[in-house]
Structures are given as structure tokens and as C-alpha cells.
Amino acid sequence: MIHFPKPLKPRDLIAVTAPSSGVPGPLQARLDLVLEHLRSQGYRILEGQCLRHEHKDASAPKSDRAHEFIEFLNNPDIAAIIPPWGGELATELLDLIPFATLRQTPPQFTLINGAMAKVEFESVKGLIPQGKNFQRIVVSTSAQN
């Protein structure tokens, strides 16, 4: 059985995290513009701790990025997870993501591309192409479904 996320609507909570590179200082004004636009459309925004930081080539150490991403995936109040861009370094998180546990979480929208698609695909949640982005869905393997 396939479980689809509910369509996004105003007042939904959108989490923004950087599982790969963070947003450096000179580009934060652009990020603020985008986040303000989402707020003006009625969405609530939760900024991750990794979003506006840089640690070497990534937003934060691998364990911090994985922890935040998993926390957002496990939060039933979050309707969508959006990274600022890219995702090449997100592949470093694969060995830290508890895929079996995540199969039990409710479906969310996750905007992804490139390497993030690999992270999501590896999570055994399935992918449905949506233009350049993807909608993450949950595929239930329960015999009861």
C-alpha cells in the first residue's frame, strides 16, 4: 500500500535544513527572501541549526546533519522538509540513517535532487518524480495493508 502525504496548505510547518552545504553569509539575504515568501503564503517555517552554518565543506559535522535530518523526518508536525540546495555531501549521512525506523513514520514532502534523491531512495520510502523535485512517499510492507 502506498501512503501519500497530505497536500501542503497554509499553516503547515516546513522545516528547512542543510544536509549538505549550509548557506554562507553572503547568500543569507536570498535565503531570507525565500523564507519570507513562504511565510507570506501562510506557511510556518522551522529553520534547522545546520542551515546557516559552514563546517569545512558542509553545513555541520556529519553526525549533526544526520541528527537534524532524522529529527525532522520523525517529527509528525513537519509537513515538508526543504534543503537550500544541492545534496552531494548528504550521501555521507546514509550510514547514520535508521531506515527501518523511518519506514514507520508518516509521509512528508521532501524536496530533493541529485544526491539527496539517493538518500531518500535508500530510505526505502519510494519516489514519485515531480519535475525536477520528488515527492517522498511511504510504501508499507505490512501484510495487513
Coordinates of C-alpha atoms in Angstrom, one line a residue:
M1 CA 0.0 0.0 0.0
I2 CA 1.2 3.5 -0.8
H3 CA 0.7 6.3 1.6
F4 CA 0.8 9.8 0.2
P5 CA 1.4 13.0 2.2
K6 CA -1.5 15.4 2.6
P7 CA -1.3 18.3 0.2
L8 CA 0.5 21.3 1.7
K9 CA -1.7 24.1 3.0
P10 CA -1.3 27.4 4.8
R11 CA -0.3 26.9 8.5
D12 CA 1.6 23.7 7.6
L13 CA 5.1 23.5 9.1
I14 CA 8.0 23.4 6.6
A15 CA 11.4 22.5 8.0
V16 CA 14.5 23.9 6.2
T17 CA 17.8 22.1 6.8
A18 CA 21.1 21.7 5.0
P19 CA 22.1 18.0 5.0
S20 CA 24.9 19.0 2.6
S21 CA 26.3 22.5 2.4
G22 CA 25.0 25.4 4.5
V23 CA 24.1 28.9 3.4
P24 CA 27.1 31.2 3.7
G25 CA 26.7 34.8 4.9
P26 CA 26.7 36.5 1.5
L27 CA 23.7 34.3 0.4
Q28 CA 21.6 34.5 3.5
A29 CA 19.7 37.6 2.3
R30 CA 18.5 35.5 -0.6
L31 CA 17.5 32.7 1.8
D32 CA 15.7 35.2 4.0
L33 CA 13.8 36.4 0.9
V34 CA 12.6 32.9 0.1
L35 CA 11.7 32.0 3.6
E36 CA 9.7 35.3 4.0
H37 CA 7.9 34.5 0.7
L38 CA 6.9 31.1 2.2
R39 CA 5.7 32.8 5.4
S40 CA 3.7 35.3 3.3
Q41 CA 1.9 32.3 1.7
G42 CA 0.9 31.2 5.2
Y43 CA 3.4 28.5 5.9
R44 CA 5.2 28.2 9.2
I45 CA 9.0 27.8 8.9
L46 CA 11.3 25.8 11.1
E47 CA 15.0 26.6 10.4
G48 CA 17.4 23.8 11.2
Q49 CA 20.6 24.6 13.2
C50 CA 22.7 23.4 10.3
L51 CA 21.1 25.8 7.7
R52 CA 23.1 29.0 8.1
H53 CA 26.5 27.5 9.0
E54 CA 29.5 26.1 7.3
H55 CA 31.8 23.4 8.8
K56 CA 34.7 22.6 6.4
D57 CA 32.8 21.9 3.1
A58 CA 29.4 21.0 4.8
S59 CA 26.9 22.8 6.9
A60 CA 27.9 21.0 10.1
P61 CA 29.7 17.8 11.1
K62 CA 28.2 14.6 9.6
S63 CA 26.6 13.5 12.9
D64 CA 24.9 16.9 13.4
R65 CA 23.5 16.9 9.9
A66 CA 22.2 13.4 10.2
H67 CA 20.7 14.0 13.6
E68 CA 18.8 17.1 12.4
F69 CA 17.6 15.4 9.2
I70 CA 16.4 12.3 11.1
E71 CA 14.7 14.6 13.8
F72 CA 12.8 16.4 11.0
L73 CA 11.8 13.1 9.3
N74 CA 10.5 11.8 12.7
N75 CA 8.5 14.9 13.6
P76 CA 4.8 14.4 12.7
D77 CA 4.2 18.1 12.9
I78 CA 6.5 18.7 9.9
A79 CA 4.6 18.6 6.6
A80 CA 7.7 19.2 4.3
I81 CA 11.5 19.2 4.5
I82 CA 13.3 21.6 2.2
P83 CA 17.1 21.9 1.7
P84 CA 18.5 25.2 0.5
W85 CA 20.2 23.4 -2.5
G86 CA 22.3 20.6 -3.7
G87 CA 22.9 17.5 -1.6
E88 CA 26.2 16.0 -2.7
L89 CA 27.5 15.7 0.8
A90 CA 24.2 14.2 2.0
T91 CA 25.4 10.8 0.9
E92 CA 27.7 10.9 3.9
L93 CA 24.6 10.5 6.1
L94 CA 23.5 7.2 4.7
D95 CA 25.2 5.0 7.3
L96 CA 23.7 7.1 10.1
I97 CA 20.0 7.0 9.0
P98 CA 17.9 4.3 10.7
F99 CA 16.0 3.2 7.6
A100 CA 13.9 0.5 9.3
T101 CA 12.7 3.0 11.9
L102 CA 11.8 5.6 9.3
R103 CA 9.6 3.2 7.5
Q104 CA 7.1 3.7 10.3
T105 CA 7.0 7.5 10.1
P106 CA 4.1 9.3 8.4
P107 CA 4.8 10.5 4.8
Q108 CA 6.1 14.0 4.2
F109 CA 7.0 16.1 1.2
T110 CA 10.8 16.4 0.8
L111 CA 12.2 18.5 -2.0
I112 CA 15.3 16.7 -3.2
N113 CA 17.6 16.5 -6.1
G114 CA 20.8 14.7 -7.1
A115 CA 22.5 13.0 -4.1
M116 CA 19.5 13.8 -1.9
A117 CA 17.5 11.5 -4.2
K118 CA 19.9 8.7 -3.3
V119 CA 19.4 9.4 0.4
E120 CA 15.7 9.3 0.1
F121 CA 15.7 6.3 -2.2
E122 CA 17.9 4.4 0.2
S123 CA 15.4 5.1 2.9
V124 CA 13.1 2.6 1.3
K125 CA 10.3 5.2 1.2
G126 CA 10.0 5.3 -2.6
L127 CA 10.0 8.1 -5.0
I128 CA 7.5 9.6 -7.4
P129 CA 9.0 12.1 -9.9
Q130 CA 7.6 15.6 -9.7
G131 CA 9.5 17.6 -12.3
K132 CA 13.0 18.4 -11.0
N133 CA 11.9 17.6 -7.5
F134 CA 10.5 14.4 -6.0
Q135 CA 7.6 13.7 -3.6
R136 CA 8.6 11.2 -1.0
I137 CA 6.1 8.6 -0.2
V138 CA 5.9 5.7 2.2
V139 CA 5.5 2.2 0.9
S140 CA 4.0 -0.1 3.5
T141 CA 5.2 -3.7 3.6
S142 CA 2.8 -4.8 6.2
A143 CA 0.8 -7.9 5.3
Q144 CA -2.3 -6.2 6.7
N145 CA -2.2 -3.5 4.1

